[in-house]
């Protein structure tokens, strides 16, 4: 298949956007991405979204956003893979350009979560879990992650405080990102004092409910130099799955789907963990960050949290994560997150990440996870002057 | 891109499946399709579904169905384009195989609509329309179609009874399809006596709320001869969109998105309406069938309904439609319909349509529409011995 590149990126600030509906959020990201690229037209538009039907009273986002963005007539539809929906749309765009079916594709991730009652949002997020064997028993999505974290602490001998480093790192980076929901630093003592949401997950270990949209423009890599001053090649696009229900997994302490997706991505790109300059992982909770680091080969089983404890996840660390704030501080508008990750990796590879710039970043990886690990999308991006 | 073929098909009967949950429905279709193909493994599974979150308490169907079908680990996610979701999944599968990213792909359309209160189903279907400018005003999905039909009758001078032929034809064919929801014939006088649902649409002009699942296995056309005794090539896969809200369209009496998708498909396949031996169109209501026939070039504007009045849509007519019962009699489990259409076209091209066989069918077209026309997917299938 043809090689594919990102030739434009755009995003809205992540926030509680009381004044913007879902279509307006998407439009802002689309306009920014299209303005960032020099493409004559868009052939197709793919939307990543998880909960617009449940929380925003709207399905059928493809046609809606295409029309509202002034692109009536073009190919458009939506993809969904729970919190991994954004990267699913990126995957689809990659296939469309790679196949030759489209030359320029717009990938939009959008989610509007705040125009709903909190209990409805909690119920909607639980649709990512197994409806008949998890959610129907009253287990919320946070609760599933709390069970994983409790097991991790028990099995490998950690305390809840050992996870503080993920939130502290995310907030340190979010403080420098004007698009982030939380632009303030966080100290470990404040983490320790935060009220418990779902023991052992506290408020400051949790990504927020929020609204946002992000977009990227894709084009064939061989034309990318004409379409962008700083194109970024997608060196790998891979997907892996696991059992939807946590209790069905062969080992709940291993994100097998993420491990599959990462291995496939490393194979496609011809790199390994040592070549990854930054890793935008799916840190919806600290436990997901720890397990993701392990699945991606940056730590052995049971040792992912040590990278946070030992300061290895900072901008100058061995494996910088959440470099623009991540899901915790930039925010986690669920179906949009995978596209935000792609935008941020591109910013890093373009050396436009400001105070959060990873020095001479050449290769960046993004991993977007659906549910508590049942679906994982791994994309590897490489600077095109390499 | 590589040419793509269908090498296996499967379906469940369309019915009110009180004893089967969504995952069990999908599994039945998957097992049938895999048994029909001779493929060593499946590389990816794409699910078409519209309303599982709203009506079945479950998002994240990709990982769920992959795991429940014994394919844990493979690439899997869901696509949505309202009632066009099934064909959207087919489109995605076509891109994945065409690009070379996957060799064998399973496309599953599934919908379970009956485990919900009728008013919830009505509200959920309205998510296909513009939430802020149509549904929020109280316009249901049937009402939008009723407005289109009323306008069509007014503008072109037809009566409600003139649409009877679509339902009569669908039921005549459904009577011979063991998978159809309604396996009985229907006469025009019974149509005329049916109670009005949403004037001028009556009960027998409406496709039913129902459950079902269908699946196809895709593979590269050049390998298809080894994988199936009767492979069918996908000669075209195309998508077009229009304004989501009917009032935003330049002419509500033209399905512009369907016209775009059909024109693109004809161009790709190098055929025109005269070469199409059968046309599985999106006859959710008679008015949609009439407008689809016009958009696809089988009738001039305002004359689509004449094809039904004049008997041209029967198995032996000029343009056979709904050959296995269509949305009206086979049934319309919304997110599954586009895959049922593909299965039925393949049955026809394999000459396995029994009493409903279109003589020597060589080229079949399927068109799946989202909403009241905002998204349209057109696929053209050709027998591989041609």
XYZ file of C-alpha atoms in Angstrom:
772
model
C 0.000 0.000 0.000
C 1.002 3.624 -0.430
C 2.790 5.343 2.402
C 0.663 7.875 4.250
C 1.593 11.180 5.882
C -0.029 13.766 8.114
C -0.029 17.110 6.318
C -2.203 19.169 8.641
C -3.351 19.195 12.255
C -5.932 21.140 14.259
C -7.613 21.056 17.634
C -9.996 22.907 19.911
C -9.074 23.551 23.513
C -10.350 20.739 25.724
C -12.876 22.250 28.112
C -16.485 22.326 29.191
C -17.712 24.010 26.028
C -21.144 25.195 27.138
C -21.427 27.536 24.165
C -20.522 25.081 21.419
C -22.481 22.130 20.136
C -20.873 19.010 18.772
C -20.930 20.220 15.171
C -19.337 23.530 16.109
C -16.569 21.785 18.019
C -15.848 19.560 15.042
C -15.881 22.514 12.675
C -13.251 24.372 14.714
C -10.883 21.423 14.523
C -11.599 20.860 10.823
C -10.950 24.502 9.962
C -7.689 24.501 11.886
C -6.454 21.300 10.245
C -7.430 22.355 6.748
C -5.771 25.747 7.267
C -2.621 23.963 8.403
C -2.467 21.864 5.220
C -2.144 23.022 1.631
C -4.589 20.622 0.020
C -6.831 21.581 -2.891
C -9.768 19.486 -1.672
C -10.764 16.785 0.773
C -11.876 13.431 -0.666
C -13.272 11.821 2.472
C -13.989 12.644 6.099
C -13.956 10.051 8.863
C -15.241 10.815 12.321
C -14.141 9.185 15.547
C -16.776 9.450 18.246
C -18.062 7.225 21.007
C -21.102 8.755 22.688
C -22.816 11.343 20.508
C -25.950 9.214 20.343
C -26.175 8.826 24.083
C -24.935 12.225 25.270
C -25.453 14.684 22.414
C -28.647 13.379 20.775
C -27.017 12.753 17.429
C -25.825 9.789 15.409
C -24.893 10.000 11.736
C -22.007 12.394 12.387
C -20.223 11.759 9.097
C -22.746 13.499 6.869
C -23.441 16.129 9.518
C -19.841 17.240 9.939
C -19.042 16.979 6.231
C -21.944 19.269 5.407
C -21.383 21.672 8.300
C -17.744 21.963 7.246
C -18.736 22.952 3.726
C -17.883 19.601 2.180
C -21.373 18.357 1.303
C -21.214 15.373 -1.010
C -17.904 13.822 0.037
C -17.538 10.356 1.478
C -18.105 10.500 5.238
C -18.937 8.182 8.100
C -18.176 7.508 11.731
C -16.181 4.814 13.491
C -16.425 3.695 17.088
C -14.181 1.679 19.348
C -15.151 3.111 22.740
C -12.417 5.437 24.034
C -10.273 4.269 21.114
C -12.646 5.763 18.529
C -10.328 8.632 17.587
C -7.485 6.348 16.576
C -9.971 4.062 14.835
C -10.844 6.987 12.572
C -7.141 7.576 11.987
C -6.763 3.922 11.096
C -9.623 4.194 8.597
C -8.117 7.317 7.050
C -4.797 5.542 6.770
C -6.462 2.625 4.937
C -8.340 4.957 2.566
C -5.236 6.915 1.556
C -3.023 3.847 1.627
C -5.354 1.943 -0.692
C -5.490 4.752 -3.224
C -9.243 5.135 -2.818
C -8.693 8.681 -1.547
C -5.855 11.164 -1.873
C -6.684 13.540 0.939
C -8.632 12.487 3.980
C -9.755 14.480 6.972
C -9.894 12.561 10.243
C -11.903 14.212 13.003
C -12.289 13.075 16.579
C -15.041 14.801 18.501
C -16.859 14.279 21.777
C -19.299 16.410 23.739
C -19.774 14.868 27.157
C -20.789 17.759 29.387
C -24.356 18.436 28.196
C -25.639 15.442 30.127
C -26.363 14.519 33.720
C -23.374 13.003 35.512
C -25.193 9.708 36.062
C -26.001 9.507 32.356
C -22.348 10.096 31.500
C -21.296 7.369 33.897
C -23.833 4.981 32.375
C -22.762 5.907 28.851
C -19.082 5.316 29.581
C -19.968 1.873 30.913
C -21.126 0.984 27.379
C -17.407 0.465 26.686
C -17.457 -2.504 29.062
C -19.293 -5.795 28.615
C -22.947 -4.804 28.927
C -24.260 -8.194 29.962
C -21.488 -9.353 32.275
C -19.918 -6.160 33.654
C -22.120 -3.086 33.314
C -25.322 -4.996 34.067
C -23.776 -5.985 37.403
C -23.343 -2.323 38.303
C -19.635 -2.061 37.638
C -18.868 1.403 36.321
C -15.957 2.128 34.047
C -13.959 3.728 36.860
C -14.701 0.698 39.008
C -13.177 -1.649 36.438
C -10.011 0.410 36.467
C -10.059 0.495 40.263
C -10.250 -3.302 40.331
C -7.279 -3.501 37.974
C -5.313 -1.036 40.094
C -6.146 -2.849 43.334
C -4.982 -6.121 41.825
C -1.799 -4.490 40.520
C -1.007 -3.064 43.967
C -1.673 -6.433 45.592
C 0.206 -8.540 43.082
C 3.284 -6.353 42.686
C 3.465 -4.628 46.064
C 2.678 -0.972 45.451
C 0.718 1.656 47.330
C -1.825 4.049 45.890
C 0.669 6.906 46.346
C 3.125 5.186 44.020
C 0.876 6.173 41.117
C 1.106 9.913 41.845
C 3.892 10.408 39.329
C 1.592 9.875 36.362
C -0.725 12.713 37.394
C 2.139 14.974 38.452
C 3.859 14.498 35.099
C 0.659 15.048 33.138
C -0.136 18.264 34.983
C 3.412 19.551 34.688
C 3.113 19.233 30.916
C -0.489 20.381 30.723
C 0.501 23.609 32.454
C 2.388 24.586 29.291
C -0.285 23.526 26.807
C -2.799 26.285 25.964
C -5.211 23.611 24.645
C -5.186 21.627 27.885
C -8.172 21.495 30.205
C -6.017 21.724 33.337
C -3.174 24.176 32.936
C -1.772 23.962 36.431
C 0.903 21.944 38.121
C 0.106 19.338 40.727
C 2.275 18.176 43.592
C 2.341 14.724 45.035
C 0.984 15.900 48.375
C -2.099 17.291 46.717
C -2.543 13.987 44.898
C -2.310 12.197 48.220
C -4.985 14.452 49.723
C -7.463 14.108 46.856
C -10.797 12.546 47.692
C -11.341 8.983 46.702
C -13.595 8.413 43.669
C -13.519 4.663 43.533
C -10.936 3.220 45.894
C -7.999 3.126 45.087
C -8.597 5.653 42.273
C -8.847 9.212 43.567
C -10.056 12.367 41.851
C -6.593 13.395 40.711
C -5.828 9.976 39.272
C -8.822 10.293 36.939
C -9.091 11.907 33.532
C -11.929 14.439 33.345
C -15.305 14.470 31.616
C -14.953 17.171 28.953
C -15.604 18.335 25.393
C -13.186 18.628 22.513
C -12.358 17.975 18.884
C -9.142 17.378 16.991
C -8.436 16.758 13.328
C -5.641 15.673 11.017
C -5.337 15.786 7.249
C -3.785 12.724 5.612
C -2.255 12.453 2.149
C 0.082 10.125 0.255
C 3.590 10.471 1.673
C 5.073 10.945 -1.767
C 3.022 14.122 -2.233
C 3.331 15.289 1.353
C 6.245 17.617 0.698
C 4.028 19.700 -1.564
C 1.145 19.794 0.888
C 2.891 20.692 4.116
C 6.034 22.474 5.221
C 6.536 19.821 7.872
C 4.842 16.545 6.940
C 5.037 13.541 9.219
C 4.953 10.001 7.893
C 2.765 7.346 9.503
C 5.293 4.560 9.772
C 2.880 2.130 11.401
C -0.840 1.703 11.988
C -1.903 -1.353 13.930
C -4.800 -2.698 15.948
C -5.129 -5.431 18.548
C -8.029 -6.682 20.629
C -8.619 -8.623 23.799
C -11.644 -9.947 25.678
C -14.111 -7.148 26.344
C -14.773 -8.292 29.905
C -11.803 -8.089 32.235
C -12.698 -11.392 33.911
C -12.444 -13.170 30.552
C -8.805 -12.257 30.000
C -6.084 -14.804 30.399
C -4.223 -12.373 32.680
C -5.940 -9.130 33.693
C -2.532 -7.676 34.536
C -1.499 -7.801 30.869
C -3.039 -5.548 28.211
C -2.824 -8.251 25.568
C -4.589 -6.182 22.901
C -2.164 -3.319 23.409
C 0.758 -5.708 23.308
C -0.469 -7.114 19.986
C -1.007 -3.666 18.493
C 2.395 -2.444 19.663
C 4.229 -5.481 18.384
C 2.554 -5.138 15.000
C 3.423 -1.452 14.915
C 7.064 -2.039 15.821
C 7.260 -4.654 13.074
C 5.715 -2.354 10.487
C 7.944 0.586 11.361
C 11.063 -1.477 11.909
C 11.732 0.057 15.321
C 11.598 -0.973 18.954
C 10.998 0.813 22.251
C 14.508 2.243 22.231
C 13.796 4.209 19.056
C 10.623 5.839 20.403
C 11.345 9.432 21.417
C 7.940 10.038 22.979
C 4.903 7.883 23.692
C 1.429 9.381 23.891
C -0.248 6.596 25.804
C -3.790 6.126 27.039
C -3.447 7.266 30.636
C -7.133 7.605 31.467
C -6.078 6.477 34.937
C -2.596 5.886 36.329
C -3.120 2.139 36.211
C -3.782 2.304 32.449
C -0.549 4.240 31.978
C 1.407 1.645 33.941
C -0.097 -1.284 32.062
C 0.401 0.486 28.717
C 4.078 1.066 29.396
C 4.437 -2.631 30.095
C 2.447 -3.721 27.030
C 4.578 -1.487 24.824
C 7.829 -2.944 26.089
C 9.082 -0.011 28.169
C 8.898 -1.935 31.417
C 8.624 -5.509 32.565
C 5.396 -6.833 33.995
C 4.609 -5.163 37.298
C 7.224 -2.456 36.807
C 5.424 0.132 34.684
C 4.613 2.278 37.685
C 8.307 2.423 38.562
C 8.924 4.573 35.500
C 6.674 7.191 37.063
C 8.207 6.762 40.515
C 11.694 7.164 39.112
C 11.015 10.171 36.886
C 11.577 8.344 33.626
C 8.331 9.598 32.022
C 9.191 13.315 31.999
C 10.084 15.334 28.925
C 13.750 14.560 29.483
C 13.192 11.064 30.767
C 13.744 7.714 29.100
C 10.173 7.523 27.801
C 8.347 10.855 27.804
C 4.575 10.337 28.067
C 1.600 12.727 28.193
C 3.912 15.361 26.789
C 1.095 17.892 26.281
C -0.797 16.871 29.399
C -2.172 13.526 28.302
C -5.636 12.277 29.113
C -5.317 13.499 32.706
C -4.441 17.164 32.126
C -5.050 17.917 28.445
C -8.304 16.051 28.988
C -10.092 12.980 27.659
C -13.053 13.781 25.411
C -13.295 10.080 24.797
C -13.895 9.694 21.061
C -11.564 12.594 20.270
C -8.588 11.532 22.360
C -6.915 9.373 19.720
C -6.832 12.285 17.307
C -5.520 14.679 19.975
C -2.696 12.201 20.529
C -1.844 12.238 16.822
C -1.918 16.039 16.727
C 0.426 16.237 19.705
C 2.899 13.710 18.313
C 3.000 15.722 15.101
C 3.608 18.904 17.112
C 6.530 17.195 18.832
C 8.015 15.889 15.592
C 7.665 19.360 14.064
C 9.569 20.698 17.088
C 6.608 22.952 17.893
C 5.844 21.674 21.381
C 7.211 24.770 23.111
C 8.260 24.321 26.703
C 7.313 20.642 26.457
C 9.471 19.905 23.440
C 11.212 16.530 23.574
C 14.705 17.347 22.315
C 15.165 16.437 18.662
C 12.092 14.204 18.616
C 12.186 12.080 15.468
C 9.949 9.091 16.182
C 6.730 9.328 18.180
C 4.195 6.687 19.117
C 0.539 7.090 20.055
C -1.583 4.402 21.645
C -5.319 4.825 22.069
C -7.251 2.239 24.043
C -10.924 1.316 24.003
C -12.529 0.168 27.215
C -10.241 -1.202 29.883
C -7.958 -2.619 27.197
C -10.184 -4.585 24.830
C -9.153 -2.575 21.765
C -5.827 -0.857 21.179
C -4.627 1.230 18.263
C -0.926 1.942 17.901
C 0.429 4.463 15.434
C 4.069 5.361 14.921
C 4.967 8.682 13.321
C 8.335 9.664 11.840
C 9.680 13.057 10.799
C 9.917 13.131 7.016
C 13.359 14.658 6.829
C 14.634 11.420 8.365
C -5.619 -0.862 -5.130
C -6.164 -4.614 -5.209
C -9.438 -5.941 -6.481
C -11.666 -7.355 -3.763
C -14.111 -10.239 -3.803
C -16.777 -11.731 -1.576
C -15.832 -15.316 -0.760
C -18.420 -16.142 1.889
C -21.845 -14.981 3.067
C -24.048 -15.688 6.057
C -27.184 -14.365 7.712
C -29.649 -14.966 10.512
C -33.359 -14.870 9.827
C -34.724 -11.383 10.387
C -37.196 -11.594 13.243
C -38.008 -10.527 16.765
C -35.260 -12.594 18.341
C -36.348 -12.623 21.968
C -34.011 -15.493 22.794
C -30.841 -14.105 21.261
C -28.747 -11.173 22.409
C -26.798 -8.967 20.049
C -23.609 -10.990 20.372
C -25.426 -14.249 19.668
C -27.068 -12.800 16.566
C -23.699 -11.627 15.280
C -22.116 -14.986 16.023
C -24.724 -16.857 13.965
C -24.015 -14.689 10.928
C -20.237 -14.929 11.439
C -20.331 -18.713 11.706
C -22.435 -19.013 8.568
C -20.177 -16.714 6.554
C -16.967 -18.361 7.716
C -18.396 -21.802 6.979
C -19.311 -20.603 3.492
C -15.731 -19.464 2.776
C -12.567 -21.524 2.708
C -10.254 -19.094 4.462
C -7.496 -20.182 6.815
C -7.952 -17.206 9.138
C -9.601 -13.822 9.473
C -7.318 -10.778 9.704
C -9.866 -8.139 10.685
C -13.515 -7.841 11.637
C -15.580 -4.727 10.985
C -19.012 -4.261 12.456
C -21.821 -2.175 11.036
C -24.308 -1.125 13.676
C -26.335 1.968 14.402
C -28.103 1.693 17.744
C -26.480 -0.877 20.020
C -25.592 1.833 22.530
C -29.109 3.178 22.695
C -31.159 -0.019 22.358
C -28.937 -2.905 23.453
C -26.802 -1.336 26.193
C -23.531 -1.978 24.419
C -20.963 0.020 22.476
C -17.529 -1.333 21.594
C -18.949 -4.108 19.405
C -15.747 -4.759 17.475
C -13.810 -6.340 20.327
C -16.959 -7.984 21.699
C -17.906 -9.777 18.499
C -14.316 -10.651 17.609
C -13.846 -12.311 20.987
C -17.262 -13.967 21.069
C -16.572 -15.382 17.608
C -13.344 -16.960 18.771
C -11.094 -14.396 17.089
C -9.691 -12.625 20.129
C -6.748 -10.447 19.204
C -7.633 -9.527 15.629
C -8.230 -5.993 14.420
C -11.858 -5.051 15.074
C -14.015 -1.973 15.326
C -17.434 -0.604 14.460
C -18.637 1.894 11.879
C -21.833 3.891 11.886
C -23.713 5.829 9.229
C -27.255 5.564 10.570
C -29.270 3.029 8.525
C -26.299 2.885 6.128
C -23.993 1.405 8.769
C -23.939 -2.066 7.219
C -22.632 -0.868 3.888
C -20.212 1.440 5.696
C -18.662 -1.654 7.245
C -18.516 -3.251 3.812
C -16.797 -0.134 2.511
C -14.229 -0.338 5.321
C -13.591 -4.013 4.631
C -13.151 -3.207 0.956
C -10.553 -0.550 1.820
C -8.679 -2.859 4.192
C -8.395 -5.701 1.671
C -7.894 -3.343 -1.244
C -5.026 -1.575 0.511
C -3.239 -4.803 1.312
C -3.448 -4.165 5.053
C -5.562 -7.305 5.421
C -6.049 -10.387 3.294
C -9.285 -11.715 4.713
C -11.839 -9.509 6.383
C -15.122 -10.355 8.008
C -17.824 -7.703 7.705
C -20.740 -8.071 10.094
C -23.891 -6.009 10.238
C -25.962 -6.493 13.356
C -28.857 -4.746 15.022
C -31.088 -5.668 17.937
C -33.990 -3.250 18.077
C -36.764 -5.156 19.792
C -35.513 -5.241 23.389
C -36.575 -1.645 23.909
C -39.785 0.295 24.430
C -41.380 1.447 21.183
C -40.987 5.110 22.119
C -37.294 4.569 22.809
C -36.864 2.918 19.412
C -38.611 5.835 17.729
C -36.387 8.301 19.566
C -33.281 6.291 18.721
C -34.101 6.139 15.014
C -34.505 9.908 15.022
C -30.781 10.137 15.884
C -30.268 9.568 12.139
C -31.832 12.964 11.481
C -30.496 16.384 12.433
C -30.753 16.392 16.214
C -30.841 20.141 16.647
C -33.010 21.161 13.706
C -35.234 18.144 13.003
C -35.486 15.690 15.895
C -35.509 18.439 18.525
C -38.628 19.829 16.822
C -40.418 16.542 17.345
C -40.088 15.228 13.817
C -39.706 11.460 13.928
C -37.904 9.509 11.260
C -41.151 8.232 9.766
C -42.456 11.783 9.744
C -39.510 12.983 7.655
C -40.268 10.304 5.101
C -43.945 11.186 5.222
C -43.102 14.808 4.449
C -40.994 13.693 1.491
C -43.786 11.430 0.240
C -46.427 14.144 0.628
C -44.270 16.549 -1.329
C -43.630 13.946 -4.029
C -47.365 13.262 -4.380
C -48.082 16.983 -4.574
C -45.292 17.886 -6.951
C -45.665 15.002 -9.379
C -49.353 14.184 -9.062
C -49.567 10.771 -7.418
C -51.894 9.258 -4.841
C -50.876 7.269 -1.803
C -52.188 4.116 -3.495
C -49.710 4.544 -6.334
C -46.954 3.434 -3.937
C -48.571 0.058 -3.214
C -46.468 -1.710 -5.814
C -43.310 -1.398 -3.762
C -44.807 -3.242 -0.794
C -46.590 -5.800 -2.978
C -43.354 -6.597 -4.817
C -41.348 -6.825 -1.595
C -43.845 -9.201 -0.004
C -44.131 -11.340 -3.132
C -40.381 -11.903 -2.953
C -40.208 -12.152 0.818
C -42.720 -14.994 0.682
C -40.042 -17.153 -0.945
C -37.178 -16.137 1.356
C -36.841 -18.339 4.458
C -34.748 -15.575 6.101
C -37.416 -12.910 5.640
C -39.398 -11.492 8.524
C -42.658 -11.445 6.531
C -43.062 -14.539 4.405
C -46.497 -13.796 3.036
C -47.863 -12.122 -0.045
C -49.694 -8.819 0.112
C -52.336 -7.544 -2.263
C -52.932 -3.948 -3.181
C -56.353 -3.901 -1.519
C -54.845 -4.894 1.790
C -52.248 -2.145 1.374
C -55.057 0.323 0.727
C -56.840 -0.763 3.908
C -53.824 -0.576 6.183
C -54.009 1.908 9.035
C -52.140 5.138 8.640
C -48.909 5.449 10.655
C -47.873 8.923 9.666
C -50.005 10.236 6.807
C -49.429 9.428 3.921
C -47.261 6.499 5.121
C -49.332 3.551 6.263
C -48.349 0.451 8.202
C -47.758 -1.640 5.082
C -45.615 1.021 3.470
C -43.176 0.870 6.432
C -40.259 -1.439 7.044
C -40.471 -3.174 10.426
C -38.551 -2.832 13.686
C -36.657 -6.115 13.987
C -33.437 -7.937 14.856
C -30.894 -9.521 12.567
C -27.299 -10.017 11.553
C -25.558 -10.704 8.268
C -21.908 -11.208 7.377
C -19.627 -11.440 4.370
C -16.028 -12.577 4.061
C -13.827 -10.492 1.779
C -10.520 -11.470 0.185
C -8.305 -10.320 -2.691
C -10.024 -11.136 -5.991
C -6.914 -12.806 -7.336
C -7.091 -15.398 -4.540
C -10.860 -15.674 -4.521
C -10.991 -18.712 -6.760
C -9.134 -20.693 -4.111
C -11.321 -19.475 -1.279
C -14.788 -19.939 -2.711
C -16.516 -22.078 -5.280
C -18.483 -19.036 -6.403
C -16.665 -15.806 -5.609
C -18.161 -12.454 -6.506
C -16.014 -9.445 -7.325
C -16.786 -6.033 -5.864
C -16.563 -3.959 -9.018
C -17.375 -0.686 -7.258
C -17.566 0.743 -3.761
C -18.636 4.360 -3.480
C -20.051 6.826 -0.987
C -21.881 10.120 -1.316
C -23.393 12.503 1.207
C -25.950 15.281 1.324
C -27.221 17.708 3.933
C -28.354 15.835 7.041
C -31.474 17.965 7.441
C -34.017 17.632 4.645
C -34.761 21.374 4.708
C -31.109 22.146 3.974
C -31.086 20.270 0.675
C -31.059 22.113 -2.593
C -33.977 19.950 -3.752
C -35.600 17.567 -1.265
C -37.012 15.594 -4.188
C -33.510 14.545 -5.261
C -31.365 12.124 -3.242
C -28.180 13.956 -4.156
C -25.956 11.773 -1.979
C -27.320 8.632 -3.588
C -26.858 10.151 -7.035
C -23.217 10.929 -6.240
C -22.568 7.450 -4.866
C -24.246 5.776 -7.830
C -22.405 7.874 -10.409
C -19.104 7.092 -8.730
C -19.964 3.406 -8.649
C -20.959 3.312 -12.318
C -17.679 5.038 -13.189
C -15.634 2.586 -11.140
C -17.337 -0.477 -12.552
C -17.608 0.860 -16.069
C -21.312 0.104 -16.289
C -24.580 2.012 -16.377
C -28.167 1.322 -15.309
C -28.747 -0.877 -18.362
C -26.103 -3.350 -17.218
C -27.552 -3.786 -13.719
C -29.446 -7.081 -13.500
C -30.852 -6.414 -10.027
C -30.809 -3.497 -7.629
C -31.099 -4.017 -3.883
C -32.152 -0.510 -2.929
C -32.978 1.080 0.403
C -36.762 0.833 0.390
C -37.375 1.606 4.048
C -40.552 3.284 2.793
C -41.998 3.359 -0.707
C -40.947 6.964 -1.145
C -37.307 6.013 -0.511
C -37.556 3.306 -3.171
C -38.985 5.767 -5.683
C -36.330 8.404 -4.985
C -33.555 5.779 -5.052
C -34.629 4.523 -8.473
C -34.436 8.087 -9.743
C -31.068 8.820 -8.118
C -29.628 5.652 -9.638
C -30.743 6.556 -13.137
C -33.553 4.029 -13.586
C -36.238 6.686 -13.864
C -36.480 10.395 -14.477
C -37.294 12.761 -11.673
C -40.824 12.215 -10.448
C -41.193 8.921 -12.296
C -39.626 6.401 -9.935
C -42.976 5.330 -8.582
C -44.144 4.537 -12.108
C -41.739 1.590 -12.198
C -43.730 0.072 -9.348
C -47.061 0.984 -10.891
C -46.067 -0.593 -14.189
C -44.598 -3.819 -12.805
C -41.021 -3.046 -13.834
C -39.547 -3.856 -10.415
C -40.458 -7.551 -10.312
C -38.041 -10.437 -10.699
C -38.679 -10.455 -14.425
C -39.047 -6.694 -14.757
C -36.675 -4.121 -16.153
C -35.098 -3.429 -12.762
C -35.749 -6.087 -10.151
C -35.601 -4.631 -6.638
C -36.083 -6.116 -3.165
C -35.520 -9.502 -4.747
C -35.416 -11.306 -1.404
C -38.049 -9.116 0.217
C -36.086 -5.933 0.704
C -36.332 -3.725 3.749
C -40.120 -4.048 3.792
C -40.496 -7.849 3.852
C -37.068 -9.330 4.577
C -36.887 -6.668 7.283
C -34.747 -3.678 8.213
C -32.556 -4.283 11.265
C -31.060 -0.895 10.545
C -27.297 -1.330 10.992
C -27.405 -4.816 9.457
C -29.394 -4.003 6.330
C -26.448 -3.034 4.135
C -24.816 -6.403 4.754
C -28.070 -8.290 4.121
C -28.230 -6.500 0.769
C -24.710 -7.664 -0.091
C -25.520 -11.240 0.932
C -28.625 -11.240 -1.252
C -26.858 -9.816 -4.293
C -24.226 -12.532 -3.924
C -26.985 -15.165 -3.685
C -28.463 -13.843 -6.922
C -25.108 -13.779 -8.726
C -24.436 -17.328 -7.533
C -27.833 -18.291 -9.008
C -28.926 -19.487 -5.561
C -31.947 -17.232 -5.102
C -34.440 -20.038 -5.625
C -37.912 -18.974 -6.686
C -36.716 -15.361 -6.718
C -33.781 -15.934 -9.032
C -33.222 -13.166 -11.554
C -32.443 -15.090 -14.725
C -28.737 -15.270 -15.450
C -27.953 -12.422 -13.056
C -24.389 -11.248 -13.699
C -24.198 -7.719 -12.274
C -25.945 -6.668 -9.088
C -26.043 -3.345 -7.288
C -26.771 -2.608 -3.646
C -27.509 0.818 -2.246
C -27.741 1.431 1.481
C -28.893 4.818 2.730
C -28.362 6.546 6.046
C -31.084 8.815 7.365
C -33.508 10.218 4.830
C -30.727 10.315 2.236
C -27.790 12.108 3.869
C -25.395 9.203 3.330
C -25.484 6.649 0.548
C -23.246 3.669 -0.146
C -23.348 2.015 -3.543
C -21.656 -1.288 -4.255
C -21.645 -3.117 -7.562
C -20.957 -6.857 -7.607
C -20.018 -8.944 -10.629
C -19.909 -12.703 -11.094
C -16.292 -13.789 -11.362
C -16.745 -16.094 -14.304
C -17.517 -12.971 -16.315
